[in-house]
XYZ file of C-alpha atoms in Angstrom:
181
model
C -10.127 4.252 6.230
C -11.244 5.822 9.443
C -13.574 8.752 9.042
C -11.758 10.779 11.694
C -8.206 10.053 12.847
C -6.600 9.280 9.473
C -8.007 12.400 7.838
C -5.239 14.227 9.693
C -2.562 12.319 7.776
C -1.530 13.586 4.341
C -2.507 11.468 1.327
C 1.067 11.730 -0.019
C 4.352 11.832 1.881
C 7.709 12.429 0.170
C 11.151 11.324 1.255
C 14.445 12.007 -0.501
C 14.100 8.960 -2.764
C 10.477 7.849 -2.454
C 6.858 8.909 -2.536
C 4.352 7.340 -0.155
C 0.745 7.465 -1.317
C -2.281 6.141 0.556
C -2.880 2.675 -0.818
C -5.663 2.171 -3.352
C -6.973 -0.662 -5.526
C -4.800 0.667 -8.360
C -1.812 -0.589 -6.347
C -3.044 -4.192 -6.130
C -1.071 -5.528 -9.104
C 2.308 -4.174 -8.038
C 1.728 -4.936 -4.351
C 0.791 -8.472 -5.364
C 4.276 -8.857 -6.870
C 5.750 -8.026 -3.457
C 3.244 -9.880 -1.262
C 3.623 -13.030 -3.376
C 7.413 -13.103 -2.920
C 8.177 -15.821 -0.382
C 11.228 -13.950 0.971
C 9.055 -10.919 1.767
C 5.868 -12.714 2.861
C 7.708 -14.847 5.427
C 8.266 -11.717 7.562
C 4.799 -10.178 7.075
C 2.666 -12.723 8.929
C 0.536 -13.277 5.845
C 0.025 -16.250 3.609
C 2.123 -15.885 0.471
C -0.327 -14.527 -2.095
C -1.063 -16.537 -5.209
C -3.664 -14.269 -6.890
C -4.162 -10.549 -7.411
C -7.604 -10.996 -5.841
C -5.836 -11.634 -2.514
C -4.019 -8.301 -2.830
C -7.318 -6.575 -3.619
C -8.945 -8.246 -0.598
C -6.045 -7.135 1.631
C -6.397 -3.541 0.441
C -10.173 -3.699 0.990
C -9.695 -5.107 4.496
C -7.317 -2.265 5.375
C -9.740 0.314 3.984
C -12.564 -1.212 6.047
C -10.538 -1.270 9.270
C -11.095 1.997 11.180
C -7.856 1.541 13.152
C -5.568 0.968 10.157
C -4.197 2.791 7.142
C -1.556 1.920 4.581
C 0.712 3.796 2.205
C 2.200 2.334 -0.968
C 5.867 3.160 -1.558
C 7.091 4.296 -4.977
C 10.558 5.407 -6.049
C 10.948 8.999 -7.233
C 12.351 7.850 -10.582
C 9.557 5.363 -11.341
C 6.283 6.139 -9.607
C 4.340 3.506 -11.556
C 5.651 0.414 -9.773
C 5.290 -0.070 -6.038
C 8.373 -1.141 -4.117
C 6.601 -1.780 -0.819
C 4.114 -0.483 1.680
C 3.890 0.654 5.267
C 1.309 1.922 7.608
C -0.571 1.748 10.835
C -1.818 -1.756 11.599
C -3.709 -0.844 14.747
C -4.439 1.981 17.157
C -5.010 1.616 20.872
C -6.736 4.853 21.897
C -6.721 3.921 25.589
C -2.934 3.863 25.916
C -2.233 6.171 22.934
C -0.289 3.522 21.014
C 0.058 2.955 17.274
C 1.339 -0.322 15.811
C 3.179 0.001 12.502
C 4.081 -2.537 9.848
C 6.132 -2.334 6.660
C 7.662 -4.358 3.865
C 9.908 -3.662 0.931
C 10.465 -5.521 -2.330
C 13.549 -7.715 -2.114
C 15.177 -5.779 -4.974
C 15.278 -2.701 -2.694
C 16.628 -4.339 0.471
C 19.834 -3.068 2.103
C 19.821 0.352 0.441
C 18.812 2.379 3.491
C 15.410 3.093 1.975
C 13.273 1.841 4.829
C 15.264 3.883 7.370
C 14.611 6.989 5.254
C 10.946 6.086 4.780
C 10.221 5.207 8.414
C 12.026 8.297 9.710
C 9.786 10.500 7.569
C 6.655 8.459 8.305
C 7.235 8.524 12.063
C 7.844 12.285 12.000
C 4.648 12.776 9.974
C 2.678 10.544 12.331
C 4.030 12.384 15.353
C 3.037 15.742 13.847
C -0.486 14.709 12.848
C -1.699 12.110 15.348
C -2.029 12.435 19.131
C -0.222 9.234 20.096
C 2.714 8.768 22.430
C 4.028 5.299 21.592
C 4.763 3.461 18.331
C 5.084 -0.322 18.391
C 6.189 -2.941 15.865
C 6.100 -6.748 15.912
C 9.071 -8.564 14.405
C 10.023 -12.194 13.986
C 13.329 -12.776 15.828
C 14.917 -14.150 12.645
C 14.231 -10.874 10.797
C 17.610 -9.432 11.785
C 17.488 -6.598 9.225
C 14.193 -5.303 10.618
C 15.417 -5.571 14.204
C 18.549 -3.561 13.297
C 16.359 -0.986 11.530
C 14.019 -0.550 14.483
C 16.944 -0.301 16.907
C 18.582 2.340 14.711
C 15.309 4.301 14.795
C 15.304 4.212 18.605
C 12.859 1.357 19.206
C 13.525 -0.908 22.172
C 12.594 -4.542 22.711
C 9.840 -4.594 25.342
C 8.610 -8.189 25.262
C 8.465 -11.443 23.391
C 5.498 -13.681 22.943
C 3.872 -16.184 20.669
C 1.569 -15.607 17.741
C 0.098 -17.626 14.903
C 2.269 -17.090 11.841
C -0.102 -17.102 8.868
C 2.805 -17.659 6.486
C 3.931 -20.934 8.049
C 0.674 -21.846 9.795
C 2.595 -22.440 13.027
C 2.828 -20.719 16.385
C 6.003 -18.632 16.364
C 7.981 -16.366 18.638
C 7.379 -12.651 18.095
C 9.410 -9.728 19.412
C 7.569 -6.557 20.375
C 9.420 -3.257 19.973
C 8.348 0.213 21.012
C 9.382 3.808 20.510
C 8.170 6.389 22.992
C 7.682 9.758 21.337
C 8.801 12.935 23.093
């Protein structure tokens, strides 16, 4: 974690149905269950995980990256098992932009959870960090995520190509942004 900018973010964020807690190694086992699910991993631009060590390495890499932070998502009724994660993938201090990323366990898809979670997370980010624009990268075939971002007020600003670590191929990527007031 960054020694300055992320100290302004709370370690725990609550929504109506979930608790977001800054990700730690204790979350590796339950995040592995999500990150090793092919249906989830295909939209994350990661290789599908096959060992818990990969989840631990991912968490370590995020902790070592000064421009990134991650929260693990737990339900209010069962805070022992993660149902996903979200966070800041990158910060561009020059143009005051934050890139976010998120994923949810397949068992929790289409319940409105990520809209609730991202609404709260974006409001928290806006209140604690001095950035004006939030961006997100989405594969064009991830229709649910595109609908979610659009509902949150994000707009498509460009498309490009990127190496997809899941498939190992160059793929189209859609770039969305939300300008904060």
